[in-house]
Amino acid sequence: MMWSGQTADIQGQQNSSADSDVNIAADVFGHTAYLDGLASKINVNSALAEMQKELAAIPATEKVAMVQAQRLKPQLLDDEHVLQFLWAENFNATDAARRLARYWNDRYKLFGPDKFCVPMTLKGALKEDSLALSRGYVQLLPETDTAGRAVVYIDWSSHEPSVGYSEESMHRVFWYMVHVAMEDLNVLQRGLVMLIYPQEARLDQFDHSLWNSIAESCKKSLPIRWRSTHIVHPNRFFSIIHPVFMSSLPKDVQERVVVHSGTKMKVLANLLRYCLPWDRIPSEIGGCIDLDFEKWLSERMTKEDQTLLQKPQTSLSSSVLGGAFQRNGAPDQTASANQSSLQQQGTNEGQFGENVNPFLLNLSKSSNTNNGTNSFSQDGTAGLNATSNMNSDSKVSVAKGPKLIVKSGRKSDPRMDRAVQAKLDDPTLPLLDALRQGGFVFPSLDDSRTPQYTVVDSDNVKITQRKNQLLRRIRTAKKKAG
């Protein structure tokens, strides 16, 4: 949900077609014909040339982090990267250049000087955020909505910073999920929607500061368009906070937030009007997708490991950024002079990863595809016309989220089955004891020097993940019984 009180940037964009009342309504309902028209008019070479001019015009002091990133890892800032920001701003080169500079400034502040150029992977930039990640607070649904937009699912009841993670850590998790969504070329053009489920959350689990940070990132930094937010099955406390926040929001943001309440069938019917049919939403809110976040994390890590092994190192594909850095004074010297101020803004965490960017999107090449799904050539680059030929009424399956699992016949871990049964039989039983009764073994748990949140079981799965999985299974079992 875009809860942000920063109105200056929004008011400055009111005259753009993307923020007109007509296009806001189109964004909310998923009517994206105007985006198809934009795609057919794009001249990539002209857009990149204009972008170079706009980047050169930005004062060197406002793009220090971007210059530093280009010097350290130039392959992260190639033409494909630049084009992501052009898509996010509907090819308005002025706005795209500003968003690009802000992105790298914010990435530096959020990830710190040692990790802001590390690949956005689980073992890279997210290496120290496994605890926040394991909560399953932010998840990417396995399929887009019927308008081709990524769907980010947020379960407020999973947010428990008291277990040991920071607000910044969860913010980094959100960034990671958005970057995973951006691997789909259609999503780059069509944007994302958020699906928020607050029904089982407590009032203290709504983190105003975290959501302001996420709102700022979506509105100003991340190279993807936020189209709308849907709040499903709000509980009693939500009626308290909702009017307060909505009244402080700019008009164009308020119009992108939709609250769905009432019976399950009524909510499902309403979501369908916004391109969110029941077969593309989680079972928790009445859909048929049974999310298995632990499995998704495992498969995602395997995919990233394979990509890092297979993907050759890339270099800057053109002089768009390089040319911009050679103008407007002496950026290299300015970057060095301002490095001390950047050091104060970030935090020292981790080490640089491999000198690769595993998920570059080559939007300047075209491939022979007409089915609306990603098409990759032998060198791993993706075709542009996949973004303009998508049928919005067809089901777009993307390999970025947890797989759709049919509840009937699903084979589960018998140890977890026994743990669930033990907890149901004795609600006072601690989660750890239930897991042990189920058959899980935690070899290092008895070592008092080991923090519990770092403990793993004999399968090398963290204890926090096992507890989260057990809690979700218990909730599911109680819903079925009720």
mmCIF file of C-alpha atoms in Angstrom, residues 146-430:
data_model
loop_
_atom_site.group_PDB
_atom_site.id
_atom_site.type_symbol
_atom_site.label_atom_id
_atom_site.label_comp_id
_atom_site.label_asym_id
_atom_site.label_seq_id
_atom_site.Cartn_x
_atom_site.Cartn_y
_atom_site.Cartn_z
ATOM 1 C CA THR A 146 -4.647 -11.425 -16.178
ATOM 2 C CA ALA A 147 -3.291 -8.004 -17.191
ATOM 3 C CA GLY A 148 0.284 -9.321 -17.049
ATOM 4 C CA ARG A 149 1.282 -7.502 -13.864
ATOM 5 C CA ALA A 150 3.341 -9.089 -11.101
ATOM 6 C CA VAL A 151 1.422 -9.690 -7.876
ATOM 7 C CA VAL A 152 3.282 -9.105 -4.604
ATOM 8 C CA TYR A 153 1.445 -10.785 -1.716
ATOM 9 C CA ILE A 154 1.937 -9.405 1.804
ATOM 10 C CA ASP A 155 0.670 -11.164 4.929
ATOM 11 C CA TRP A 156 0.804 -8.637 7.754
ATOM 12 C CA SER A 157 0.533 -11.360 10.399
ATOM 13 C CA SER A 158 3.963 -12.677 9.380
ATOM 14 C CA HIS A 159 5.765 -9.480 10.377
ATOM 15 C CA GLU A 160 7.523 -10.082 13.722
ATOM 16 C CA PRO A 161 10.605 -7.837 14.032
ATOM 17 C CA SER A 162 10.880 -8.891 17.683
ATOM 18 C CA VAL A 163 12.475 -12.171 16.551
ATOM 19 C CA GLY A 164 15.620 -10.302 15.576
ATOM 20 C CA TYR A 165 15.506 -8.594 12.170
ATOM 21 C CA SER A 166 15.456 -4.867 11.448
ATOM 22 C CA GLU A 167 13.113 -2.699 9.424
ATOM 23 C CA GLU A 168 15.910 -2.198 6.887
ATOM 24 C CA SER A 169 16.287 -5.960 6.518
ATOM 25 C CA MET A 170 12.617 -6.393 5.597
ATOM 26 C CA HIS A 171 12.903 -3.422 3.252
ATOM 27 C CA ARG A 172 15.766 -5.220 1.493
ATOM 28 C CA VAL A 173 13.556 -8.309 1.182
ATOM 29 C CA PHE A 174 10.947 -6.192 -0.600
ATOM 30 C CA TRP A 175 13.601 -4.880 -2.989
ATOM 31 C CA TYR A 176 14.719 -8.415 -3.712
ATOM 32 C CA MET A 177 11.195 -9.598 -4.546
ATOM 33 C CA VAL A 178 10.697 -6.673 -6.917
ATOM 34 C CA HIS A 179 13.959 -7.508 -8.684
ATOM 35 C CA VAL A 180 12.823 -11.125 -9.078
ATOM 36 C CA ALA A 181 9.542 -9.879 -10.577
ATOM 37 C CA MET A 182 11.489 -7.724 -13.037
ATOM 38 C CA GLU A 183 13.010 -10.820 -14.642
ATOM 39 C CA ASP A 184 9.742 -11.088 -16.569
ATOM 40 C CA LEU A 185 9.844 -8.626 -19.479
ATOM 41 C CA ASN A 186 6.065 -8.235 -19.464
ATOM 42 C CA VAL A 187 6.228 -7.091 -15.855
ATOM 43 C CA LEU A 188 8.794 -4.421 -16.725
ATOM 44 C CA GLN A 189 6.243 -2.859 -19.029
ATOM 45 C CA ARG A 190 3.053 -3.592 -17.119
ATOM 46 C CA GLY A 191 4.213 -3.086 -13.547
ATOM 47 C CA LEU A 192 3.055 -4.687 -10.311
ATOM 48 C CA VAL A 193 0.114 -4.749 -7.938
ATOM 49 C CA MET A 194 0.137 -5.468 -4.217
ATOM 50 C CA LEU A 195 -2.244 -7.831 -2.474
ATOM 51 C CA ILE A 196 -2.325 -7.253 1.290
ATOM 52 C CA TYR A 197 -3.933 -9.642 3.772
ATOM 53 C CA PRO A 198 -4.307 -8.031 7.233
ATOM 54 C CA GLN A 199 -7.095 -10.212 8.675
ATOM 55 C CA GLU A 200 -4.975 -12.191 11.160
ATOM 56 C CA ALA A 201 -2.575 -9.352 12.008
ATOM 57 C CA ARG A 202 -2.326 -7.489 15.276
ATOM 58 C CA LEU A 203 -2.301 -3.711 15.422
ATOM 59 C CA ASP A 204 1.386 -3.673 16.383
ATOM 60 C CA GLN A 205 2.239 -5.667 13.246
ATOM 61 C CA PHE A 206 1.402 -2.719 11.029
ATOM 62 C CA ASP A 207 4.751 -0.980 10.606
ATOM 63 C CA HIS A 208 4.122 2.593 9.496
ATOM 64 C CA SER A 209 7.821 3.394 9.082
ATOM 65 C CA LEU A 210 8.471 0.291 6.964
ATOM 66 C CA TRP A 211 5.578 1.078 4.670
ATOM 67 C CA ASN A 212 6.673 4.660 4.228
ATOM 68 C CA SER A 213 10.079 3.339 3.149
ATOM 69 C CA ILE A 214 8.525 0.848 0.737
ATOM 70 C CA ALA A 215 6.237 3.561 -0.636
ATOM 71 C CA GLU A 216 9.172 5.861 -1.283
ATOM 72 C CA SER A 217 11.058 3.096 -3.088
ATOM 73 C CA CYS A 218 8.117 2.253 -5.332
ATOM 74 C CA LYS A 219 7.283 5.845 -6.087
ATOM 75 C CA LYS A 220 10.775 7.204 -6.688
ATOM 76 C CA SER A 221 13.493 4.563 -6.967
ATOM 77 C CA LEU A 222 12.658 1.048 -8.097
ATOM 78 C CA PRO A 223 12.492 0.627 -11.891
ATOM 79 C CA ILE A 224 8.962 -0.725 -11.976
ATOM 80 C CA ARG A 225 5.538 0.885 -11.954
ATOM 81 C CA TRP A 226 3.261 0.345 -8.955
ATOM 82 C CA ARG A 227 -0.243 0.149 -10.421
ATOM 83 C CA SER A 228 -2.541 -0.550 -7.467
ATOM 84 C CA THR A 229 -2.907 -2.066 -4.000
ATOM 85 C CA HIS A 230 -5.726 -4.372 -2.884
ATOM 86 C CA ILE A 231 -6.401 -4.858 0.823
ATOM 87 C CA VAL A 232 -8.365 -8.070 1.306
ATOM 88 C CA HIS A 233 -10.483 -9.087 4.314
ATOM 89 C CA PRO A 234 -9.476 -6.235 6.652
ATOM 90 C CA ASN A 235 -9.929 -6.906 10.352
ATOM 91 C CA ARG A 236 -11.312 -4.656 13.077
ATOM 92 C CA PHE A 237 -8.129 -2.699 13.795
ATOM 93 C CA PHE A 238 -7.776 -1.822 10.114
ATOM 94 C CA SER A 239 -10.940 0.288 10.344
ATOM 95 C CA ILE A 240 -9.065 2.413 12.882
ATOM 96 C CA ILE A 241 -5.896 3.097 10.886
ATOM 97 C CA HIS A 242 -7.377 3.186 7.386
ATOM 98 C CA PRO A 243 -9.148 6.596 7.497
ATOM 99 C CA VAL A 244 -6.131 8.222 9.126
ATOM 100 C CA PHE A 245 -3.711 7.176 6.422
ATOM 101 C CA MET A 246 -6.058 7.584 3.478
ATOM 102 C CA SER A 247 -6.847 11.170 4.449
ATOM 103 C CA SER A 248 -3.154 12.090 4.322
ATOM 104 C CA LEU A 249 -2.513 10.587 0.892
ATOM 105 C CA PRO A 250 -2.364 12.483 -2.409
ATOM 106 C CA LYS A 251 -5.415 11.986 -4.604
ATOM 107 C CA ASP A 252 -3.647 9.886 -7.238
ATOM 108 C CA VAL A 253 -2.395 7.485 -4.553
ATOM 109 C CA GLN A 254 -5.782 7.172 -2.848
ATOM 110 C CA GLU A 255 -7.361 6.211 -6.156
ATOM 111 C CA ARG A 256 -4.946 3.278 -6.491
ATOM 112 C CA VAL A 257 -5.864 1.696 -3.126
ATOM 113 C CA VAL A 258 -8.893 -0.615 -3.051
ATOM 114 C CA VAL A 259 -10.299 -2.284 0.080
ATOM 115 C CA HIS A 260 -12.222 -5.554 -0.334
ATOM 116 C CA SER A 261 -14.438 -6.642 2.556
ATOM 117 C CA GLY A 262 -17.511 -8.807 2.983
ATOM 118 C CA THR A 263 -18.151 -12.482 2.394
ATOM 119 C CA LYS A 264 -15.573 -14.656 0.681
ATOM 120 C CA MET A 265 -17.666 -14.894 -2.490
ATOM 121 C CA LYS A 266 -18.191 -11.133 -2.594
ATOM 122 C CA VAL A 267 -14.471 -10.472 -2.233
ATOM 123 C CA LEU A 268 -13.606 -12.995 -4.950
ATOM 124 C CA ALA A 269 -16.126 -11.385 -7.292
ATOM 125 C CA ASN A 270 -14.651 -7.944 -6.607
ATOM 126 C CA LEU A 271 -11.070 -9.107 -7.163
ATOM 127 C CA LEU A 272 -12.068 -10.583 -10.503
ATOM 128 C CA ARG A 273 -13.028 -7.095 -11.699
ATOM 129 C CA TYR A 274 -9.408 -6.051 -11.095
ATOM 130 C CA CYS A 275 -7.813 -8.909 -13.079
ATOM 131 C CA LEU A 276 -7.284 -11.075 -9.991
ATOM 132 C CA PRO A 277 -9.277 -14.299 -10.517
ATOM 133 C CA TRP A 278 -9.500 -16.961 -7.818
ATOM 134 C CA ASP A 279 -7.007 -19.295 -9.545
ATOM 135 C CA ARG A 280 -4.225 -16.689 -9.223
ATOM 136 C CA ILE A 281 -4.564 -15.709 -5.578
ATOM 137 C CA PRO A 282 -3.566 -17.537 -2.363
ATOM 138 C CA SER A 283 -5.838 -19.935 -0.532
ATOM 139 C CA GLU A 284 -5.673 -17.729 2.582
ATOM 140 C CA ILE A 285 -7.942 -15.200 0.876
ATOM 141 C CA GLY A 286 -10.170 -17.694 -0.920
ATOM 142 C CA GLY A 287 -8.046 -18.585 -3.953
ATOM 143 C CA CYS A 288 -6.581 -21.923 -4.963
ATOM 144 C CA ILE A 289 -2.831 -21.246 -4.746
ATOM 145 C CA ASP A 290 -1.288 -23.002 -1.763
ATOM 146 C CA LEU A 291 1.957 -21.150 -1.132
ATOM 147 C CA ASP A 292 5.015 -23.138 -0.055
ATOM 148 C CA PHE A 293 7.526 -20.396 0.606
ATOM 149 C CA GLU A 294 10.268 -22.677 1.932
ATOM 150 C CA LYS A 295 10.151 -24.678 -1.281
ATOM 151 C CA TRP A 296 10.198 -21.509 -3.342
ATOM 152 C CA LEU A 297 13.303 -20.275 -1.505
ATOM 153 C CA SER A 298 15.065 -23.571 -2.095
ATOM 154 C CA GLU A 299 14.225 -23.596 -5.806
ATOM 155 C CA ARG A 300 15.150 -19.957 -6.134
ATOM 156 C CA MET A 301 18.559 -20.504 -4.563
ATOM 157 C CA THR A 302 19.219 -23.426 -6.892
ATOM 158 C CA LYS A 303 18.252 -21.321 -9.905
ATOM 159 C CA GLU A 304 20.524 -18.472 -8.838
ATOM 160 C CA ASP A 305 23.445 -20.845 -8.244
ATOM 161 C CA GLN A 306 23.013 -22.321 -11.719
ATOM 162 C CA THR A 307 22.720 -18.900 -13.317
ATOM 163 C CA LEU A 308 25.910 -17.680 -11.672
ATOM 164 C CA LEU A 309 27.748 -20.716 -13.002
ATOM 165 C CA GLN A 310 26.363 -20.457 -16.522
ATOM 166 C CA LYS A 311 26.165 -16.723 -17.082
ATOM 167 C CA PRO A 312 29.351 -15.270 -18.618
ATOM 168 C CA GLN A 313 30.588 -11.970 -17.311
ATOM 169 C CA THR A 314 29.178 -9.024 -19.236
ATOM 170 C CA SER A 315 30.537 -5.614 -19.972
ATOM 171 C CA LEU A 316 28.928 -2.232 -20.598
ATOM 172 C CA SER A 317 27.095 -2.640 -23.880
ATOM 173 C CA SER A 318 27.240 0.990 -24.932
ATOM 174 C CA SER A 319 28.430 4.388 -23.855
ATOM 175 C CA VAL A 320 25.113 5.594 -22.422
ATOM 176 C CA LEU A 321 26.323 5.731 -18.841
ATOM 177 C CA GLY A 322 29.976 6.052 -19.696
ATOM 178 C CA GLY A 323 29.312 9.129 -21.787
ATOM 179 C CA ALA A 324 27.162 10.649 -19.081
ATOM 180 C CA PHE A 325 29.942 10.228 -16.535
ATOM 181 C CA GLN A 326 32.441 12.094 -18.688
ATOM 182 C CA ARG A 327 30.375 15.265 -18.651
ATOM 183 C CA ASN A 328 29.229 17.763 -16.081
ATOM 184 C CA GLY A 329 32.646 18.364 -14.615
ATOM 185 C CA ALA A 330 34.916 15.567 -13.423
ATOM 186 C CA PRO A 331 32.611 12.967 -11.895
ATOM 187 C CA ASP A 332 35.384 10.564 -10.944
ATOM 188 C CA GLN A 333 37.058 13.165 -8.761
ATOM 189 C CA THR A 334 33.698 14.242 -7.383
ATOM 190 C CA ALA A 335 32.868 10.645 -6.542
ATOM 191 C CA SER A 336 36.104 10.300 -4.623
ATOM 192 C CA ALA A 337 35.491 13.542 -2.786
ATOM 193 C CA ASN A 338 32.003 12.480 -1.785
ATOM 194 C CA GLN A 339 32.865 8.898 -0.897
ATOM 195 C CA SER A 340 33.279 9.815 2.768
ATOM 196 C CA SER A 341 29.717 11.146 2.891
ATOM 197 C CA LEU A 342 28.460 7.955 1.283
ATOM 198 C CA GLN A 343 30.337 5.911 3.863
ATOM 199 C CA GLN A 344 28.390 7.731 6.565
ATOM 200 C CA GLN A 345 25.073 6.971 4.894
ATOM 201 C CA GLY A 346 25.618 3.225 4.502
ATOM 202 C CA THR A 347 26.582 0.386 6.797
ATOM 203 C CA ASN A 348 29.490 -1.992 6.410
ATOM 204 C CA GLU A 349 28.076 -5.435 5.772
ATOM 205 C CA GLY A 350 29.345 -8.434 3.815
ATOM 206 C CA GLN A 351 31.823 -8.696 0.957
ATOM 207 C CA PHE A 352 31.563 -8.177 -2.782
ATOM 208 C CA GLY A 353 30.157 -11.191 -4.602
ATOM 209 C CA GLU A 354 31.002 -12.479 -8.050
ATOM 210 C CA ASN A 355 31.539 -9.859 -10.769
ATOM 211 C CA VAL A 356 28.333 -10.768 -12.588
ATOM 212 C CA ASN A 357 24.746 -9.667 -13.028
ATOM 213 C CA PRO A 358 22.771 -12.886 -13.525
ATOM 214 C CA PHE A 359 19.512 -11.378 -14.692
ATOM 215 C CA LEU A 360 20.314 -8.704 -17.269
ATOM 216 C CA LEU A 361 17.414 -7.824 -19.528
ATOM 217 C CA ASN A 362 18.408 -7.085 -23.103
ATOM 218 C CA LEU A 363 15.458 -4.983 -24.172
ATOM 219 C CA SER A 364 17.263 -3.631 -27.221
ATOM 220 C CA LYS A 365 17.048 -6.977 -29.009
ATOM 221 C CA SER A 366 13.947 -8.504 -30.500
ATOM 222 C CA SER A 367 13.047 -12.191 -30.604
ATOM 223 C CA ASN A 368 10.571 -14.199 -32.635
ATOM 224 C CA THR A 369 7.877 -14.856 -30.073
ATOM 225 C CA ASN A 370 4.158 -14.155 -30.124
ATOM 226 C CA ASN A 371 2.823 -16.002 -27.138
ATOM 227 C CA GLY A 372 3.336 -13.318 -24.521
ATOM 228 C CA THR A 373 5.890 -15.266 -22.502
ATOM 229 C CA ASN A 374 9.604 -14.678 -22.094
ATOM 230 C CA SER A 375 11.822 -15.767 -24.967
ATOM 231 C CA PHE A 376 15.514 -16.205 -24.379
ATOM 232 C CA SER A 377 18.147 -16.567 -27.056
ATOM 233 C CA GLN A 378 21.201 -18.771 -26.747
ATOM 234 C CA ASP A 379 23.187 -16.027 -25.074
ATOM 235 C CA GLY A 380 20.567 -15.626 -22.354
ATOM 236 C CA THR A 381 19.138 -12.293 -23.489
ATOM 237 C CA ALA A 382 15.426 -11.633 -23.662
ATOM 238 C CA GLY A 383 13.390 -10.293 -26.554
ATOM 239 C CA LEU A 384 11.579 -6.956 -26.528
ATOM 240 C CA ASN A 385 8.475 -7.877 -28.480
ATOM 241 C CA ALA A 386 7.350 -10.192 -25.698
ATOM 242 C CA THR A 387 6.264 -7.022 -23.929
ATOM 243 C CA SER A 388 4.059 -5.789 -26.732
ATOM 244 C CA ASN A 389 2.457 -9.033 -27.957
ATOM 245 C CA MET A 390 1.001 -10.272 -24.701
ATOM 246 C CA ASN A 391 -2.635 -11.294 -24.678
ATOM 247 C CA SER A 392 -4.021 -9.798 -21.499
ATOM 248 C CA ASP A 393 -6.789 -12.427 -21.355
ATOM 249 C CA SER A 394 -4.406 -15.366 -21.483
ATOM 250 C CA LYS A 395 -2.781 -16.969 -18.465
ATOM 251 C CA VAL A 396 0.813 -15.859 -18.213
ATOM 252 C CA SER A 397 2.945 -18.376 -16.358
ATOM 253 C CA VAL A 398 6.247 -17.055 -15.068
ATOM 254 C CA ALA A 399 9.016 -18.984 -13.367
ATOM 255 C CA LYS A 400 9.510 -16.556 -10.560
ATOM 256 C CA GLY A 401 7.192 -17.549 -7.751
ATOM 257 C CA PRO A 402 6.209 -20.640 -5.808
ATOM 258 C CA LYS A 403 4.544 -23.308 -7.884
ATOM 259 C CA LEU A 404 0.797 -23.759 -7.781
ATOM 260 C CA ILE A 405 0.168 -26.806 -5.649
ATOM 261 C CA VAL A 406 -3.123 -28.651 -5.747
ATOM 262 C CA LYS A 407 -4.214 -29.293 -2.197
ATOM 263 C CA SER A 408 -5.666 -32.710 -2.896
ATOM 264 C CA GLY A 409 -2.963 -35.325 -3.229
ATOM 265 C CA ARG A 410 -0.161 -33.001 -2.147
ATOM 266 C CA LYS A 411 2.655 -34.994 -0.587
ATOM 267 C CA SER A 412 3.919 -33.341 2.577
ATOM 268 C CA ASP A 413 6.793 -34.000 4.930
ATOM 269 C CA PRO A 414 5.586 -36.698 7.372
ATOM 270 C CA ARG A 415 7.677 -35.095 10.111
ATOM 271 C CA MET A 416 5.780 -31.848 9.713
ATOM 272 C CA ASP A 417 2.493 -33.760 9.644
ATOM 273 C CA ARG A 418 3.356 -35.307 13.004
ATOM 274 C CA ALA A 419 4.462 -31.932 14.390
ATOM 275 C CA VAL A 420 1.173 -30.324 13.345
ATOM 276 C CA GLN A 421 -0.800 -33.136 14.945
ATOM 277 C CA ALA A 422 1.217 -32.862 18.165
ATOM 278 C CA LYS A 423 0.535 -29.123 18.376
ATOM 279 C CA LEU A 424 -3.174 -29.590 17.644
ATOM 280 C CA ASP A 425 -3.421 -32.271 20.322
ATOM 281 C CA ASP A 426 -1.686 -30.032 22.849
ATOM 282 C CA PRO A 427 -2.002 -26.300 22.042
ATOM 283 C CA THR A 428 0.295 -25.445 24.972
ATOM 284 C CA LEU A 429 3.151 -27.444 23.457
ATOM 285 C CA PRO A 430 6.056 -25.167 22.413
#
